[in-house]
Amino acid sequence: MVNSHSQAASHFSLNKLDWNRLVAFLVWVLLLVGAATAVSAQSADDKVTVVDGTYEGTAFGVGNSLRITGTVKKGAMSLGGDVIVEGTVEGDVATIGGSVIQKPGSRILGDVIVVGGTYSAGDTAAQRRPKAMTFMYAGYQEELRGMMRNPTGLFSPSWTPTYFGTRLLVVLFWFLVSLGFTVAMPGTISRGVARLQLTSLRVAAIGLIAVLVLFGLVPLCLWILPEPLAVVVGLLALLLLVVAGLFGRVVLYAATGRWIQRKYAVIGKNSEAVALLLGTSFWVLLTSLPYVWPFMATFILIISFGLALTARYRAGWSS
């Protein structure tokens, strides 16, 4: 009898080890396929609108880049493209989803505002007004560029190799984040999963109130409060958004993966790694569906805030 129990335990450990190795292999496949498809896609050439001579108004480019070789009196702005300054812009220069490139000998007398790109001046920094300011957020350039050029694509993504590769990399990223949280805080994640299973309506209600407060009252506070207090409120709100987003997603992915294991999975039922991979893949798939993903993303945000704000509530893991 003792031998049979020891053999069963050894068989269970072996199966669990085999599943962990299988999950690790799948992760490597996701990484390789995602990276290969993302890198292999090539972007189309940008359309460029050239502004020469003297232009009295503000030069705009929607879905294309601007090349200014003459003089623009008021300013220049591009949505979804670059602004290349080879002449003179007497006002501000701004772009969303592109970069501002200032060539040697050119002049920008106003401010430079870049969202989703970079500002490149090289040795032309002296060709700016001394009190001019530069605002730059470098990130999500391709996403912002595509959104500015095709706003409907925000709800109906294009099924390209780059899109599929990006989705695979997203699955890999959130799986690794979830696995790290589960290893670092197994008890906290378990209590969060149990709380979501037992009191899901309460969690959703608290999360909805928190989202309304964060995106409704916080901007109002930033507008009416003195600058030092506004900075503190903004940083605290950003910290809450990051912490709730990470913790809530991990709990939601773990709970979903456990539910799929209980209801449908016939293999890997004792592997937490398989559960995390199933849950992550399920929610990444939902947030990739055309026209559906904004509602799914909103739902994830609400549940994440609810889980983060009810973290002190204790309940056991519900199997």
CSV table of C-alpha atoms in Angstrom, one decimal:
chain,number,residue,atom,x,y,z
A,1,MET,CA,0.0,0.0,0.0
A,2,VAL,CA,2.8,2.4,0.8
A,3,ASN,CA,4.5,1.6,-2.5
A,4,SER,CA,1.3,2.3,-4.4
A,5,HIS,CA,0.9,5.7,-2.7
A,6,SER,CA,4.5,6.6,-3.4
A,7,GLN,CA,4.1,5.6,-7.0
A,8,ALA,CA,1.0,7.6,-7.4
A,9,ALA,CA,2.7,10.7,-5.8
A,10,SER,CA,5.7,10.2,-8.1
A,11,HIS,CA,3.4,9.8,-11.1
A,12,PHE,CA,1.5,13.1,-10.2
A,13,SER,CA,4.8,15.0,-9.7
A,14,LEU,CA,6.1,13.7,-13.1
A,15,ASN,CA,2.9,14.7,-14.8
A,16,LYS,CA,3.0,18.2,-13.2
A,17,LEU,CA,6.6,18.6,-14.2
A,18,ASP,CA,5.8,17.5,-17.8
A,19,TRP,CA,3.1,20.1,-18.0
A,20,ASN,CA,5.4,22.8,-16.8
A,21,ARG,CA,7.9,21.9,-19.5
A,22,LEU,CA,5.1,21.9,-22.1
A,23,VAL,CA,4.0,25.3,-21.0
A,24,ALA,CA,7.6,26.6,-21.2
A,25,PHE,CA,7.9,25.1,-24.7
A,26,LEU,CA,4.6,26.9,-25.7
A,27,VAL,CA,5.9,30.2,-24.3
A,28,TRP,CA,9.0,29.9,-26.5
A,29,VAL,CA,6.9,29.1,-29.5
A,30,LEU,CA,4.8,32.2,-28.8
A,31,LEU,CA,7.9,34.3,-28.5
A,32,LEU,CA,9.5,33.1,-31.7
A,33,VAL,CA,6.4,33.2,-33.8
A,34,GLY,CA,5.3,36.6,-32.5
A,35,ALA,CA,8.7,38.2,-32.9
A,36,ALA,CA,9.1,36.8,-36.4
A,37,THR,CA,5.8,38.0,-37.7
A,38,ALA,CA,6.1,41.4,-36.1
A,39,VAL,CA,9.5,42.0,-37.6
A,40,SER,CA,8.7,40.6,-41.0
A,41,ALA,CA,5.9,43.1,-41.8
A,42,GLN,CA,7.0,46.3,-43.6
A,43,SER,CA,5.2,49.6,-43.3
A,44,ALA,CA,4.1,51.5,-46.4
A,45,ASP,CA,5.8,54.8,-47.4
A,46,ASP,CA,4.3,57.9,-46.0
A,47,LYS,CA,2.6,60.5,-48.1
A,48,VAL,CA,4.3,63.9,-47.7
A,49,THR,CA,2.7,67.3,-48.2
A,50,VAL,CA,5.2,70.0,-49.1
A,51,VAL,CA,4.6,73.6,-47.9
A,52,ASP,CA,6.8,76.1,-49.7
A,53,GLY,CA,6.7,79.9,-50.1
A,54,THR,CA,4.9,81.8,-47.3
A,55,TYR,CA,1.8,80.4,-45.7
A,56,GLU,CA,-0.2,82.8,-43.5
A,57,GLY,CA,-2.2,80.3,-41.6
A,58,THR,CA,-1.6,77.0,-39.8
A,59,ALA,CA,-0.4,74.1,-41.9
A,60,PHE,CA,-2.2,70.8,-41.2
A,61,GLY,CA,-1.6,67.2,-42.3
A,62,VAL,CA,-4.1,64.5,-41.6
A,63,GLY,CA,-2.9,61.1,-42.3
A,64,ASN,CA,0.3,62.3,-44.0
A,65,SER,CA,3.6,64.0,-43.1
A,66,LEU,CA,4.4,67.7,-43.6
A,67,ARG,CA,7.6,69.0,-45.1
A,68,ILE,CA,8.0,72.8,-44.6
A,69,THR,CA,10.5,74.3,-46.9
A,70,GLY,CA,9.2,77.9,-46.8
A,71,THR,CA,7.7,80.0,-44.0
A,72,VAL,CA,4.6,79.2,-42.0
A,73,LYS,CA,3.3,82.1,-40.0
A,74,LYS,CA,1.1,80.5,-37.3
A,75,GLY,CA,2.0,76.9,-36.8
A,76,ALA,CA,2.2,73.3,-38.2
A,77,MET,CA,0.4,70.2,-37.0
A,78,SER,CA,0.3,66.6,-38.3
A,79,LEU,CA,-2.1,63.8,-37.2
A,80,GLY,CA,-0.6,60.5,-38.1
A,81,GLY,CA,2.6,61.8,-39.7
A,82,ASP,CA,5.9,63.6,-39.2
A,83,VAL,CA,6.6,67.3,-39.4
A,84,ILE,CA,9.9,68.0,-41.2
A,85,VAL,CA,11.0,71.6,-40.8
A,86,GLU,CA,13.5,72.8,-43.4
A,87,GLY,CA,12.3,76.4,-43.5
A,88,THR,CA,10.7,78.6,-40.7
A,89,VAL,CA,7.7,78.0,-38.5
A,90,GLU,CA,6.9,81.1,-36.5
A,91,GLY,CA,4.3,79.3,-34.3
A,92,ASP,CA,4.1,76.0,-32.5
A,93,VAL,CA,4.8,72.6,-34.1
A,94,ALA,CA,2.8,69.6,-33.0
A,95,THR,CA,2.3,66.0,-34.1
A,96,ILE,CA,0.4,63.0,-32.8
A,97,GLY,CA,1.7,59.6,-34.0
A,98,GLY,CA,4.7,61.1,-35.6
A,99,SER,CA,8.0,62.9,-35.0
A,100,VAL,CA,9.2,66.5,-35.4
A,101,ILE,CA,12.4,66.7,-37.4
A,102,GLN,CA,14.2,70.0,-37.5
A,103,LYS,CA,16.8,70.2,-40.3
A,104,PRO,CA,20.0,72.3,-40.1
A,105,GLY,CA,19.4,76.0,-40.8
A,106,SER,CA,15.6,75.8,-40.1
A,107,ARG,CA,13.8,77.8,-37.4
A,108,ILE,CA,11.0,77.0,-35.0
A,109,LEU,CA,9.9,80.0,-32.9
A,110,GLY,CA,7.1,78.4,-30.9
A,111,ASP,CA,6.8,75.3,-28.8
A,112,VAL,CA,7.3,71.7,-29.9
A,113,ILE,CA,4.6,69.1,-28.9
A,114,VAL,CA,5.1,65.5,-29.8
A,115,VAL,CA,2.8,62.6,-28.7
A,116,GLY,CA,3.9,59.2,-29.8
A,117,GLY,CA,7.2,60.1,-31.4
A,118,THR,CA,10.4,62.0,-30.9
A,119,TYR,CA,11.8,65.5,-31.5
A,120,SER,CA,15.1,65.5,-33.5
A,121,ALA,CA,17.0,68.8,-33.7
A,122,GLY,CA,20.6,67.7,-34.0
A,123,ASP,CA,22.9,70.8,-34.1
A,124,THR,CA,20.0,73.2,-34.7
A,125,ALA,CA,19.0,73.7,-31.1
A,126,ALA,CA,20.1,77.3,-31.3
A,127,GLN,CA,17.4,77.9,-34.0
A,128,ARG,CA,14.7,77.9,-31.3
A,129,ARG,CA,13.3,80.8,-29.3
A,130,PRO,CA,15.0,80.9,-25.9
A,131,LYS,CA,11.8,80.5,-23.9
A,132,ALA,CA,10.3,77.9,-26.2
A,133,MET,CA,9.3,74.6,-24.6
A,134,THR,CA,9.4,71.0,-25.8
A,135,PHE,CA,6.7,68.5,-24.7
A,136,MET,CA,7.4,65.0,-25.8
A,137,TYR,CA,5.8,61.6,-25.0
A,138,ALA,CA,7.7,58.9,-27.0
A,139,GLY,CA,5.6,55.7,-27.1
A,140,TYR,CA,3.0,53.8,-29.1
A,141,GLN,CA,4.0,55.7,-32.3
A,142,GLU,CA,2.8,53.1,-34.8
A,143,GLU,CA,-0.5,52.6,-32.9
A,144,LEU,CA,-1.2,56.3,-32.7
A,145,ARG,CA,-0.2,56.8,-36.4
A,146,GLY,CA,-2.5,54.1,-37.5
A,147,MET,CA,-5.4,55.4,-35.4
A,148,MET,CA,-5.0,59.0,-36.7
A,149,ARG,CA,-4.9,57.7,-40.3
A,150,ASN,CA,-7.8,55.3,-39.9
A,151,PRO,CA,-10.0,56.0,-36.9
A,152,THR,CA,-12.4,53.2,-37.7
A,153,GLY,CA,-9.5,50.8,-37.4
A,154,LEU,CA,-9.7,51.4,-33.7
A,155,PHE,CA,-12.8,49.2,-33.6
A,156,SER,CA,-12.0,47.0,-36.5
A,157,PRO,CA,-8.3,45.9,-36.5
A,158,SER,CA,-6.6,44.8,-39.7
A,159,TRP,CA,-5.7,41.1,-39.7
A,160,THR,CA,-2.1,41.4,-40.7
A,161,PRO,CA,1.0,39.4,-39.7
A,162,THR,CA,2.0,42.3,-37.5
A,163,TYR,CA,-1.3,42.2,-35.7
A,164,PHE,CA,-1.2,38.5,-35.0
A,165,GLY,CA,2.5,38.7,-34.0
A,166,THR,CA,1.7,41.6,-31.6
A,167,ARG,CA,-1.2,39.6,-30.0
A,168,LEU,CA,1.1,36.6,-29.4
A,169,LEU,CA,3.6,38.8,-27.8
A,170,VAL,CA,0.8,40.3,-25.6
A,171,VAL,CA,-0.1,36.8,-24.5
A,172,LEU,CA,3.5,36.1,-23.7
A,173,PHE,CA,3.9,39.3,-21.7
A,174,TRP,CA,0.8,39.0,-19.6
A,175,PHE,CA,1.5,35.3,-19.0
A,176,LEU,CA,5.0,36.1,-17.6
A,177,VAL,CA,3.6,38.9,-15.5
A,178,SER,CA,0.9,36.7,-14.1
A,179,LEU,CA,3.3,33.9,-13.4
A,180,GLY,CA,5.6,36.3,-11.6
A,181,PHE,CA,2.8,37.7,-9.4
A,182,THR,CA,1.6,34.2,-8.7
A,183,VAL,CA,5.0,33.0,-7.6
A,184,ALA,CA,5.7,36.2,-5.5
A,185,MET,CA,2.2,36.5,-3.9
A,186,PRO,CA,0.5,33.1,-4.1
A,187,GLY,CA,-1.8,33.7,-1.0
A,188,THR,CA,-2.8,37.2,-2.2
A,189,ILE,CA,-3.7,35.9,-5.7
A,190,SER,CA,-5.6,33.0,-4.3
A,191,ARG,CA,-7.7,35.2,-2.0
A,192,GLY,CA,-8.3,37.5,-5.0
A,193,VAL,CA,-9.6,34.6,-7.1
A,194,ALA,CA,-11.8,33.4,-4.3
A,195,ARG,CA,-13.2,37.0,-3.8
A,196,LEU,CA,-13.9,37.3,-7.5
A,197,GLN,CA,-15.8,34.0,-7.5
A,198,LEU,CA,-17.8,34.6,-4.3
A,199,THR,CA,-18.5,38.3,-4.5
A,200,SER,CA,-18.2,39.2,-8.2
A,201,LEU,CA,-21.2,41.7,-8.1
A,202,ARG,CA,-19.8,43.6,-5.2
A,203,VAL,CA,-16.3,43.7,-6.8
A,204,ALA,CA,-17.8,45.0,-10.0
A,205,ALA,CA,-19.9,47.7,-8.2
A,206,ILE,CA,-16.9,49.0,-6.3
A,207,GLY,CA,-14.7,48.9,-9.4
A,208,LEU,CA,-17.3,50.9,-11.4
A,209,ILE,CA,-17.5,53.6,-8.7
A,210,ALA,CA,-13.7,53.8,-8.5
A,211,VAL,CA,-13.4,54.2,-12.3
A,212,LEU,CA,-16.1,56.9,-12.3
A,213,VAL,CA,-14.3,58.8,-9.5
A,214,LEU,CA,-10.8,58.4,-11.1
A,215,PHE,CA,-11.8,59.5,-14.6
A,216,GLY,CA,-14.4,62.1,-13.4
A,217,LEU,CA,-13.3,63.7,-10.2
A,218,VAL,CA,-9.5,63.4,-10.6
A,219,PRO,CA,-9.3,65.6,-13.7
A,220,LEU,CA,-11.5,68.1,-12.0
A,221,CYS,CA,-9.1,68.1,-9.0
A,222,LEU,CA,-6.2,68.6,-11.3
A,223,TRP,CA,-7.9,71.6,-12.8
A,224,ILE,CA,-9.0,73.4,-9.6
A,225,LEU,CA,-6.2,72.4,-7.1
A,226,PRO,CA,-3.0,74.3,-6.7
A,227,GLU,CA,-0.1,72.9,-8.8
A,228,PRO,CA,1.7,71.1,-5.9
A,229,LEU,CA,-1.4,69.4,-4.7
A,230,ALA,CA,-2.5,68.6,-8.3
A,231,VAL,CA,0.9,66.9,-8.9
A,232,VAL,CA,0.4,64.7,-5.8
A,233,VAL,CA,-3.1,63.8,-6.8
A,234,GLY,CA,-2.1,63.0,-10.3
A,235,LEU,CA,0.8,60.8,-9.2
A,236,LEU,CA,-1.4,58.9,-6.7
A,237,ALA,CA,-4.1,58.4,-9.3
A,238,LEU,CA,-1.5,57.1,-11.8
A,239,LEU,CA,-0.1,54.7,-9.1
A,240,LEU,CA,-3.5,53.4,-8.4
A,241,LEU,CA,-4.2,52.9,-12.1
A,242,VAL,CA,-0.9,50.9,-12.5
A,243,VAL,CA,-1.2,48.8,-9.4
A,244,ALA,CA,-4.9,48.0,-9.9
A,245,GLY,CA,-4.4,47.2,-13.6
A,246,LEU,CA,-1.6,44.7,-12.9
A,247,PHE,CA,-3.0,43.1,-9.8
A,248,GLY,CA,-6.6,42.9,-11.2
A,249,ARG,CA,-5.6,41.5,-14.5
A,250,VAL,CA,-3.5,38.7,-12.9
A,251,VAL,CA,-6.4,37.7,-10.6
A,252,LEU,CA,-8.9,37.8,-13.5
A,253,TYR,CA,-6.6,35.7,-15.7
A,254,ALA,CA,-6.0,33.2,-12.9
A,255,ALA,CA,-9.7,32.9,-12.1
A,256,THR,CA,-10.7,32.5,-15.8
A,257,GLY,CA,-8.0,29.9,-16.3
A,258,ARG,CA,-9.2,27.8,-13.3
A,259,TRP,CA,-12.8,28.0,-14.5
A,260,ILE,CA,-11.8,26.8,-18.0
A,261,GLN,CA,-9.8,24.0,-16.4
A,262,ARG,CA,-12.8,22.8,-14.4
A,263,LYS,CA,-15.3,23.1,-17.2
A,264,TYR,CA,-13.6,22.2,-20.4
A,265,ALA,CA,-9.9,21.2,-20.0
A,266,VAL,CA,-9.2,17.5,-20.0
A,267,ILE,CA,-5.4,17.9,-19.6
A,268,GLY,CA,-3.3,19.9,-17.3
A,269,LYS,CA,-5.9,20.3,-14.6
A,270,ASN,CA,-3.3,20.4,-11.8
A,271,SER,CA,-0.9,22.9,-13.4
A,272,GLU,CA,-1.3,26.6,-12.4
A,273,ALA,CA,0.9,27.5,-15.3
A,274,VAL,CA,-1.6,26.0,-17.7
A,275,ALA,CA,-4.4,27.9,-16.0
A,276,LEU,CA,-2.6,31.2,-16.3
A,277,LEU,CA,-1.9,30.5,-20.0
A,278,LEU,CA,-5.5,29.6,-20.7
A,279,GLY,CA,-6.8,32.7,-18.8
A,280,THR,CA,-4.4,35.0,-20.5
A,281,SER,CA,-5.1,33.7,-24.0
A,282,PHE,CA,-8.9,33.9,-23.4
A,283,TRP,CA,-8.9,37.6,-22.4
A,284,VAL,CA,-6.3,38.6,-25.0
A,285,LEU,CA,-8.6,36.9,-27.6
A,286,LEU,CA,-11.6,38.8,-26.3
A,287,THR,CA,-9.7,42.2,-26.3
A,288,SER,CA,-8.7,41.5,-29.9
A,289,LEU,CA,-12.2,41.0,-31.4
A,290,PRO,CA,-13.4,43.8,-33.7
A,291,TYR,CA,-15.9,46.2,-32.1
A,292,VAL,CA,-16.0,44.1,-28.9
A,293,TRP,CA,-12.6,44.9,-27.4
A,294,PRO,CA,-13.5,48.4,-26.0
A,295,PHE,CA,-16.2,46.8,-23.8
A,296,MET,CA,-13.9,44.0,-22.8
A,297,ALA,CA,-11.1,46.4,-21.9
A,298,THR,CA,-13.6,48.5,-19.8
A,299,PHE,CA,-14.8,45.4,-18.0
A,300,ILE,CA,-11.2,44.4,-17.2
A,301,LEU,CA,-10.5,47.9,-15.9
A,302,ILE,CA,-13.6,47.9,-13.7
A,303,ILE,CA,-12.9,44.4,-12.2
A,304,SER,CA,-9.3,45.3,-11.7
A,305,PHE,CA,-10.2,48.4,-9.6
A,306,GLY,CA,-12.7,46.4,-7.6
A,307,LEU,CA,-10.2,43.7,-6.8
A,308,ALA,CA,-7.5,46.2,-5.8
A,309,LEU,CA,-9.9,48.1,-3.5
A,310,THR,CA,-11.3,45.0,-1.8
A,311,ALA,CA,-7.9,43.4,-1.3
A,312,ARG,CA,-8.4,43.3,2.5
A,313,TYR,CA,-11.4,41.0,2.2
A,314,ARG,CA,-10.4,37.4,2.9
A,315,ALA,CA,-11.9,34.3,1.5
A,316,GLY,CA,-10.5,30.9,0.7
A,317,TRP,CA,-9.8,29.5,-2.7
A,318,SER,CA,-12.9,28.1,-4.2
A,319,SER,CA,-12.1,25.0,-6.2
